[in-house]
Tab-separated table of C-alpha atoms in Angstrom:
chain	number	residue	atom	x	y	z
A	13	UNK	CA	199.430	-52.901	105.895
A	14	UNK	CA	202.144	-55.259	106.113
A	15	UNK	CA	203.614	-56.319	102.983
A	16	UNK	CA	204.177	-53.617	101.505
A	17	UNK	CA	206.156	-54.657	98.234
A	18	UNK	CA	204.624	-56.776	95.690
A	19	UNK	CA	206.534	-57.063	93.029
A	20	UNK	CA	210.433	-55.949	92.495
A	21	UNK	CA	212.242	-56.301	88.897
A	22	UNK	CA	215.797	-55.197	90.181
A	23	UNK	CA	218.860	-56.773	88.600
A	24	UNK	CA	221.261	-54.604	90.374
A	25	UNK	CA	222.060	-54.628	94.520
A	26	UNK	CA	219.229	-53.895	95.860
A	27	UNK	CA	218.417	-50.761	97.797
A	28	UNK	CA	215.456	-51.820	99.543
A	29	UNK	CA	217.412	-54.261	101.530
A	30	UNK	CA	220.641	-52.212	101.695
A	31	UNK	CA	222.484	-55.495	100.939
A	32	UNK	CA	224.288	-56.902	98.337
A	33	UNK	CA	221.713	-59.111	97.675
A	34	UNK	CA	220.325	-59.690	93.447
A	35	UNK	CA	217.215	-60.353	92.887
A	36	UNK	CA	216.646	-61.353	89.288
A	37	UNK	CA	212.944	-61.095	87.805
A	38	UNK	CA	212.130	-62.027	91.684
A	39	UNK	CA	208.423	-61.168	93.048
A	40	UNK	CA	208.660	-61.011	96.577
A	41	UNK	CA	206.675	-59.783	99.813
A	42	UNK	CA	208.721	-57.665	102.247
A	43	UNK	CA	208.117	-55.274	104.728
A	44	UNK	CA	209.608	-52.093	104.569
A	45	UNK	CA	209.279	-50.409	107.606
A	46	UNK	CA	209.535	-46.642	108.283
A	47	UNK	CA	212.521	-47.860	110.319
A	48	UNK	CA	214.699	-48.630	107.299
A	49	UNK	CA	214.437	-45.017	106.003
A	50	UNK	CA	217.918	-44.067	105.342
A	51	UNK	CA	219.380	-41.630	107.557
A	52	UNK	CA	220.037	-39.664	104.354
A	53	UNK	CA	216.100	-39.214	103.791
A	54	UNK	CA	215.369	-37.780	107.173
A	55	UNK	CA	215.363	-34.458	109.074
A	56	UNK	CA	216.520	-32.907	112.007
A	57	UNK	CA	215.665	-29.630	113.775
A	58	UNK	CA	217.911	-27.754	115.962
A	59	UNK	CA	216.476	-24.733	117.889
A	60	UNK	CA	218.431	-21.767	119.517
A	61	UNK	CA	218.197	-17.942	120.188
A	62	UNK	CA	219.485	-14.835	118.825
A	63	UNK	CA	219.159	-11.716	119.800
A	64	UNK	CA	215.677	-13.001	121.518
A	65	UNK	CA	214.349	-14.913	118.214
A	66	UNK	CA	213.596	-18.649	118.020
A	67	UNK	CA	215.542	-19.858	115.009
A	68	UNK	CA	215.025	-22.740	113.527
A	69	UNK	CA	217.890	-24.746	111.839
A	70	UNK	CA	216.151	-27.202	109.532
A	71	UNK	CA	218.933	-30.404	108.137
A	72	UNK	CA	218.327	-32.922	105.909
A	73	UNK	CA	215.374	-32.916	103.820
A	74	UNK	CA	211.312	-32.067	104.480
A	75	UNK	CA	209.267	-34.592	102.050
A	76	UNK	CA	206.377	-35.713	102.625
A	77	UNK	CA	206.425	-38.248	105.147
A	78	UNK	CA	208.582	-35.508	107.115
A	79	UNK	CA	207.204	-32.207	106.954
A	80	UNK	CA	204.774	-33.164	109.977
A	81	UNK	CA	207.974	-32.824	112.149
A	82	UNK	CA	208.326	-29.510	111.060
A	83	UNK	CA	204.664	-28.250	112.065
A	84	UNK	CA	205.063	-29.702	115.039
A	85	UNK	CA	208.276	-28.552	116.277
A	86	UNK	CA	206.825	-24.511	114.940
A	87	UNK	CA	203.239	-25.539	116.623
A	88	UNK	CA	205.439	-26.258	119.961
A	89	UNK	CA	207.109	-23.442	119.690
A	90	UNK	CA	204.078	-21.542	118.989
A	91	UNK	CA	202.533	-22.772	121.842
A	92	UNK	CA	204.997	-21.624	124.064
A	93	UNK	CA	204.497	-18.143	123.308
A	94	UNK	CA	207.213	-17.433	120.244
A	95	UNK	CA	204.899	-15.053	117.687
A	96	UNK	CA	207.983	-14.811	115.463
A	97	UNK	CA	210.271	-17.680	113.768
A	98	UNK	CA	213.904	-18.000	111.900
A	99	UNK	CA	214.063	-20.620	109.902
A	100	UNK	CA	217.587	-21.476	108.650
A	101	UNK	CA	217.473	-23.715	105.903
A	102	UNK	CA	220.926	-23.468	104.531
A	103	UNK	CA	221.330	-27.079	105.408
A	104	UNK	CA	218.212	-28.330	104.004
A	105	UNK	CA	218.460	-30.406	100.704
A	106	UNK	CA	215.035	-30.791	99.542
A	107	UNK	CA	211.444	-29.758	99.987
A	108	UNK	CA	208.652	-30.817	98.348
A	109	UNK	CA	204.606	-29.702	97.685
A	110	UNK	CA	203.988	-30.822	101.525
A	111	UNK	CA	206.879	-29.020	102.995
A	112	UNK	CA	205.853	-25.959	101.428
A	113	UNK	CA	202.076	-26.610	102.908
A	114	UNK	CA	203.836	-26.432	105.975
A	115	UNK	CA	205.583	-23.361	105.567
A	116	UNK	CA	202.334	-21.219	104.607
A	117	UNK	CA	200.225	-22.991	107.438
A	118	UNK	CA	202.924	-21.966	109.941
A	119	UNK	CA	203.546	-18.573	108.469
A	120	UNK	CA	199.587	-17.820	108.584
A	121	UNK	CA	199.503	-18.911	112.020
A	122	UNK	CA	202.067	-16.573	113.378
A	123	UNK	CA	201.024	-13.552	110.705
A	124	UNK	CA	197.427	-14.472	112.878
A	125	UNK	CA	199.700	-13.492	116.532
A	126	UNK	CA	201.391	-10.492	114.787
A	127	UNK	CA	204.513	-12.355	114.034
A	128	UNK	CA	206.180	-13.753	111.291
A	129	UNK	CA	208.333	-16.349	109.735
A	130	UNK	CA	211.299	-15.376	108.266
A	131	UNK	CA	212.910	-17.423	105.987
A	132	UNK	CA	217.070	-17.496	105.542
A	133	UNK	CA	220.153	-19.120	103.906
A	134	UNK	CA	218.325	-20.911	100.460
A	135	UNK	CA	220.458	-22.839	98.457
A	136	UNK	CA	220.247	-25.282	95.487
A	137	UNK	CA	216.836	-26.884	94.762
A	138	UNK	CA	215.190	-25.230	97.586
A	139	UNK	CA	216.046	-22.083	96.504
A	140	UNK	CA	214.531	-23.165	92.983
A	141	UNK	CA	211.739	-24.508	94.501
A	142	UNK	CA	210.967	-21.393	96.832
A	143	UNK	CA	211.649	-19.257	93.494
A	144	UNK	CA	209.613	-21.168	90.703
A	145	UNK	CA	206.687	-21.150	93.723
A	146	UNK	CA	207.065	-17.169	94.210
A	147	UNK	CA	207.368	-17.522	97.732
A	148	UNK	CA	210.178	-16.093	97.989
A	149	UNK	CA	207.970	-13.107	97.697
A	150	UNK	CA	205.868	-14.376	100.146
A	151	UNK	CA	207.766	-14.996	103.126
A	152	UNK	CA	210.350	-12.211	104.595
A	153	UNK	CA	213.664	-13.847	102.886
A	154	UNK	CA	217.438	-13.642	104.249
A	155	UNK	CA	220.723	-14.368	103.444
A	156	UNK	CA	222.066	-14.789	107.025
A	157	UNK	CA	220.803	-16.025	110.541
A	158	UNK	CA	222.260	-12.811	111.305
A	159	UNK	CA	220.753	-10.377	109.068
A	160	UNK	CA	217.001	-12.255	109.710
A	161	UNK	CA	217.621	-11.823	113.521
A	162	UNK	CA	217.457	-7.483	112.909
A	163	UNK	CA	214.457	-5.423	113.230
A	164	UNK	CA	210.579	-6.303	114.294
B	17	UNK	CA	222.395	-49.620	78.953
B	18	UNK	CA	219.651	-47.641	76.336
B	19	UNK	CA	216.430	-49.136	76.031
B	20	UNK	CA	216.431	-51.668	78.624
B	21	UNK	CA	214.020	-50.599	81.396
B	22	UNK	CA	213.707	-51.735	85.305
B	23	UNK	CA	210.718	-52.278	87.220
B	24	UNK	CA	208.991	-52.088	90.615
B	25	UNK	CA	205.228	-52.531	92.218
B	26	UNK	CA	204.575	-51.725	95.132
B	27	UNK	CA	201.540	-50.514	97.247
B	28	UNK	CA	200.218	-46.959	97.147
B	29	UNK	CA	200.978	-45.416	100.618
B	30	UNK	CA	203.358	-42.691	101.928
B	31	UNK	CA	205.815	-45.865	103.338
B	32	UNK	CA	206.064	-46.479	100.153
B	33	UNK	CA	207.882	-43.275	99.095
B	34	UNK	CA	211.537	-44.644	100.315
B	35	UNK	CA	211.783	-47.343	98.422
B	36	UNK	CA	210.264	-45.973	95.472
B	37	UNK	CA	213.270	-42.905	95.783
B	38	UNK	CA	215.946	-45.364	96.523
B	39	UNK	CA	214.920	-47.367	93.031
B	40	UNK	CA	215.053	-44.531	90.921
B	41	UNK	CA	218.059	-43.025	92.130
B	42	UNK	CA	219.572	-46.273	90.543
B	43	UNK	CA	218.914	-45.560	87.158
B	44	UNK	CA	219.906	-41.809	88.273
B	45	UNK	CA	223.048	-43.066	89.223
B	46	UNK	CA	223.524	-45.287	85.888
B	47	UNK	CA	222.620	-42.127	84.089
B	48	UNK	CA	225.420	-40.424	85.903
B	49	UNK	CA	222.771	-37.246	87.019
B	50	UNK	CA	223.880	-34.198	88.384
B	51	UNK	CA	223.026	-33.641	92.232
B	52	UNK	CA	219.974	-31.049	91.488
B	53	UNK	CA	219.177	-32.779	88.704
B	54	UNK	CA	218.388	-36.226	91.118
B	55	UNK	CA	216.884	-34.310	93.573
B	56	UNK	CA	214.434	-32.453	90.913
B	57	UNK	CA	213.710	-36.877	90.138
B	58	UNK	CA	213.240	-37.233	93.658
B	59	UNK	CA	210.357	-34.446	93.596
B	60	UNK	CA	208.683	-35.322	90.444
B	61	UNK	CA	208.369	-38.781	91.661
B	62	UNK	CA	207.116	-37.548	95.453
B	63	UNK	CA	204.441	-35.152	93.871
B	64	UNK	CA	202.929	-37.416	91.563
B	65	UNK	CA	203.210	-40.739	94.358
B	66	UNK	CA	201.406	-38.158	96.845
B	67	UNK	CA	198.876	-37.925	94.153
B	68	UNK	CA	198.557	-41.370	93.424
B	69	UNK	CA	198.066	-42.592	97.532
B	70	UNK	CA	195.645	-39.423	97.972
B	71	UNK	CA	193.484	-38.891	95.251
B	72	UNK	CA	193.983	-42.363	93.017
B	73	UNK	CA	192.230	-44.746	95.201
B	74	UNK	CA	189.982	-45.011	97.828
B	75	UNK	CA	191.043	-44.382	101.618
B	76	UNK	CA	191.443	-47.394	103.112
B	77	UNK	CA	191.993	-49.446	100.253
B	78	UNK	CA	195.029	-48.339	98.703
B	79	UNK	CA	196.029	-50.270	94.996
B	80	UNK	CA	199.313	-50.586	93.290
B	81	UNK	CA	201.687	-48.290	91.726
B	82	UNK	CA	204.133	-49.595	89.311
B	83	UNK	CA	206.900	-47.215	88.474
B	84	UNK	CA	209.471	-48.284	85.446
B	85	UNK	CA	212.670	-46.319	84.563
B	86	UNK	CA	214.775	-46.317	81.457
B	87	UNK	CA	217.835	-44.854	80.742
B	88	UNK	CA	217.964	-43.355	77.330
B	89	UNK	CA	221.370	-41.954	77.450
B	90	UNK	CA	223.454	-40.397	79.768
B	91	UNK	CA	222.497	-37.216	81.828
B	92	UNK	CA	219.125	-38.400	80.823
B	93	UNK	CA	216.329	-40.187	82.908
B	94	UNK	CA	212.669	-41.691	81.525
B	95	UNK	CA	210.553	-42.889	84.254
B	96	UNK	CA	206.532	-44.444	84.170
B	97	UNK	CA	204.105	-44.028	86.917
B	98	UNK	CA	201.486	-46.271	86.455
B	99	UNK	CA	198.069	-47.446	88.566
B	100	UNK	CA	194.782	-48.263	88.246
B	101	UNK	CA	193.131	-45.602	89.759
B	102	UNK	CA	189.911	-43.380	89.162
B	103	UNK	CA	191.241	-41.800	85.634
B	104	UNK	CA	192.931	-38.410	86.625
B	105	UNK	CA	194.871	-36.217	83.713
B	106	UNK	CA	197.369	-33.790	86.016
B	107	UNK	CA	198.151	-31.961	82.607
B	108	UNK	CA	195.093	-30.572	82.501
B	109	UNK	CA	194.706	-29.195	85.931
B	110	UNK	CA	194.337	-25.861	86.038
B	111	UNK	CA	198.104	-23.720	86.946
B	112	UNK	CA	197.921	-22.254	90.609
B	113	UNK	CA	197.473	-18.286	91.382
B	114	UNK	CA	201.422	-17.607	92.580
B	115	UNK	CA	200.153	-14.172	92.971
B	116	UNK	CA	198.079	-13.767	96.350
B	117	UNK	CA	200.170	-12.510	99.404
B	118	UNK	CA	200.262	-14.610	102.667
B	119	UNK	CA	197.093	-13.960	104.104
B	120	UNK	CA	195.162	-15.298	100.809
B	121	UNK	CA	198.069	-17.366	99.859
B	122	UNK	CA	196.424	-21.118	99.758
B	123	UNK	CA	198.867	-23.535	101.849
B	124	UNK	CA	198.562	-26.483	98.792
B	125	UNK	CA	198.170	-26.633	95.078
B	126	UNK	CA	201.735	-26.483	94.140
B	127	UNK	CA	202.377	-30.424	93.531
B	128	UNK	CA	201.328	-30.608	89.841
B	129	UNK	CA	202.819	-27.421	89.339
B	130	UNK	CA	206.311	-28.267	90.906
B	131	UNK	CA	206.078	-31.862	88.560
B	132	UNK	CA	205.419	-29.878	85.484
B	133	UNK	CA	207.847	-27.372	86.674
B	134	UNK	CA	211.076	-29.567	86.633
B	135	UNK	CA	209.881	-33.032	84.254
B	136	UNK	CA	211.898	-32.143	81.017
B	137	UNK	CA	208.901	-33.924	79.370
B	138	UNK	CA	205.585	-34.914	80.882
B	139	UNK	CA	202.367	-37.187	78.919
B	140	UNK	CA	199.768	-38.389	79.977
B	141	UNK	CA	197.599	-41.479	78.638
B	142	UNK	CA	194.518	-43.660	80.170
B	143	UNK	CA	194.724	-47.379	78.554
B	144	UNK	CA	193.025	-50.089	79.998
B	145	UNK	CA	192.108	-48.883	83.555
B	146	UNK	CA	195.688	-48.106	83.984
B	147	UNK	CA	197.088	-43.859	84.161
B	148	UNK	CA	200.090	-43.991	83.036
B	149	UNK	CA	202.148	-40.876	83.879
B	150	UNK	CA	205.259	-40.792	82.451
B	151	UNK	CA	208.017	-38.295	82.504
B	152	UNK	CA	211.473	-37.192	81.560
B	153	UNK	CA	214.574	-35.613	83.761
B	154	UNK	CA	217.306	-34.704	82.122
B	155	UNK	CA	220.859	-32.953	82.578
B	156	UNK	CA	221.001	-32.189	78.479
B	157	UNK	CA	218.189	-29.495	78.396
């Protein structure tokens, strides 16, 4: 799949080609590659330790094309042995239907090992989204890395 | 700029998510929306896009979506998601069971619910082969 856009009805700058460029009533066949993704649109994953606990620190934002990333960086660690996770998502932005797949997926998988996933630091639509879902009743919430690094 | 409403077709696959974000944050920006309030677009838009690329048409042989925004007045956001898919209602799907713990918890089924969750205003209508899903976001309510 190639061209990707068929038709585009934009009178203002266009976004798609991050230029100044106007396109007026225009039809046009671009490519819009996964490359152009804005850098605001992505995610990164740091991991660390405390106090002996994998944690997690999830920036940016987990949609749909990016919540993949997220299994697999948990299934790696997973794989290596960890049967508990932190995940610090004060820094995350959004998260859609498919990031929250991932989160139960993961979660089962270590609740299968005797672990668990603990979930800290929510903030703005995430925090709605977590709360409207209920799982925020699901998952072992936190307000700090600190405070999700005690006990088990 | 009431009334006047921008347009954009493109093909029905994940790639096409970006763009698709990008063009409706313009008409979030000309509506001068709060933060949350773009990011609760940017959701409603994913969930029912995911829909369209997944269950709309056949794998393999993605169609178009069309997606039109207006801007009504400010704070406030109408946007159109339209294809030609296999005719699919999400108002009437049933709502998920938030209730199960994590064991029993199923890992999907929360799209439809997150759109109707944050869309101010959400209607449905089959005309001509076409669903048209369209939906409001707005700062006012």
């Amino acid at each position: 799949m190639n061209a990707l856009l068929v038709g585009l009805t934009i009178t203002a700058e266009n976004p798609i080609f991050r230029t100044q460029e106007v396109y007026r009533k225009s039809v046009a066949i671009i490519d819009v590659r996964r490359g152009l993704r804005h850098p605001r649109d992505t995610m990164t994953i740091d991991c660390s330790e405390i106090g002996g606990k994998v944690v997690l620190h999830v920036v940016g934002r987990m949609d749909a094309e990016n919540a993949v990333q997220f299994e697999r960086q948990c299934d790696s660690c997973i794989s290596e042995g960890t049967t508990s996770l932190i995940v610090d998502l004060g820094d995350l932005s959004y998260v859609s239907s498919m990031g929250l797949r991932s989160f139960v997926g993961i979660a089962q998988k270590l609740k299968n090992k005797g672990g668990e996933l603990r979930i800290c630091c929510l903030t703005g639509l995430v925090r709605q989204v977590f709360e409207i879902t209920r799982l925020n009743h699901v998952f072992p919430m936190y307000e700090s890395v600190e405070s999700a690094s005690l006990g088990g | 700029m009431p009334g006047i409403s921008q347009s954009l077709t493109l093909i029905a696959i994940p790639e096409s998510l970006a763009p698709v974000t990008d063009f409706v944050r313009i008409g979030a920006r000309e509506a001068n929306l709060p933060e949350l309030h773009m990011s609760q677009l940017d959701l409603v838009i994913e969930e029912i896009l995911v829909n369209v690329w997944r269950y709309s048409y056949p794998e393999g042989a993605p169609g178009t979506v069309v997606i039109t925004y207006s801007v009504p007045r400010p704070q406030e956001m109408e946007v159109e998601v339209a294809d030609q898919g296999i005719e699919f209602d999400p108002l009437t799907a049933d709502p998920p069971d938030l209730t199960p713990d994590l064991s029993r918890r199923p890992a999907g089924g929360l799209g439809i619910f997150l759109l109707k969750s944050f869309a101010s205003s959400l209607n449905y209508r089959r005309q001509q082969g076409w669903n048209r899903l369209s939906f409001g976001i707005s700062a006012n309510s």
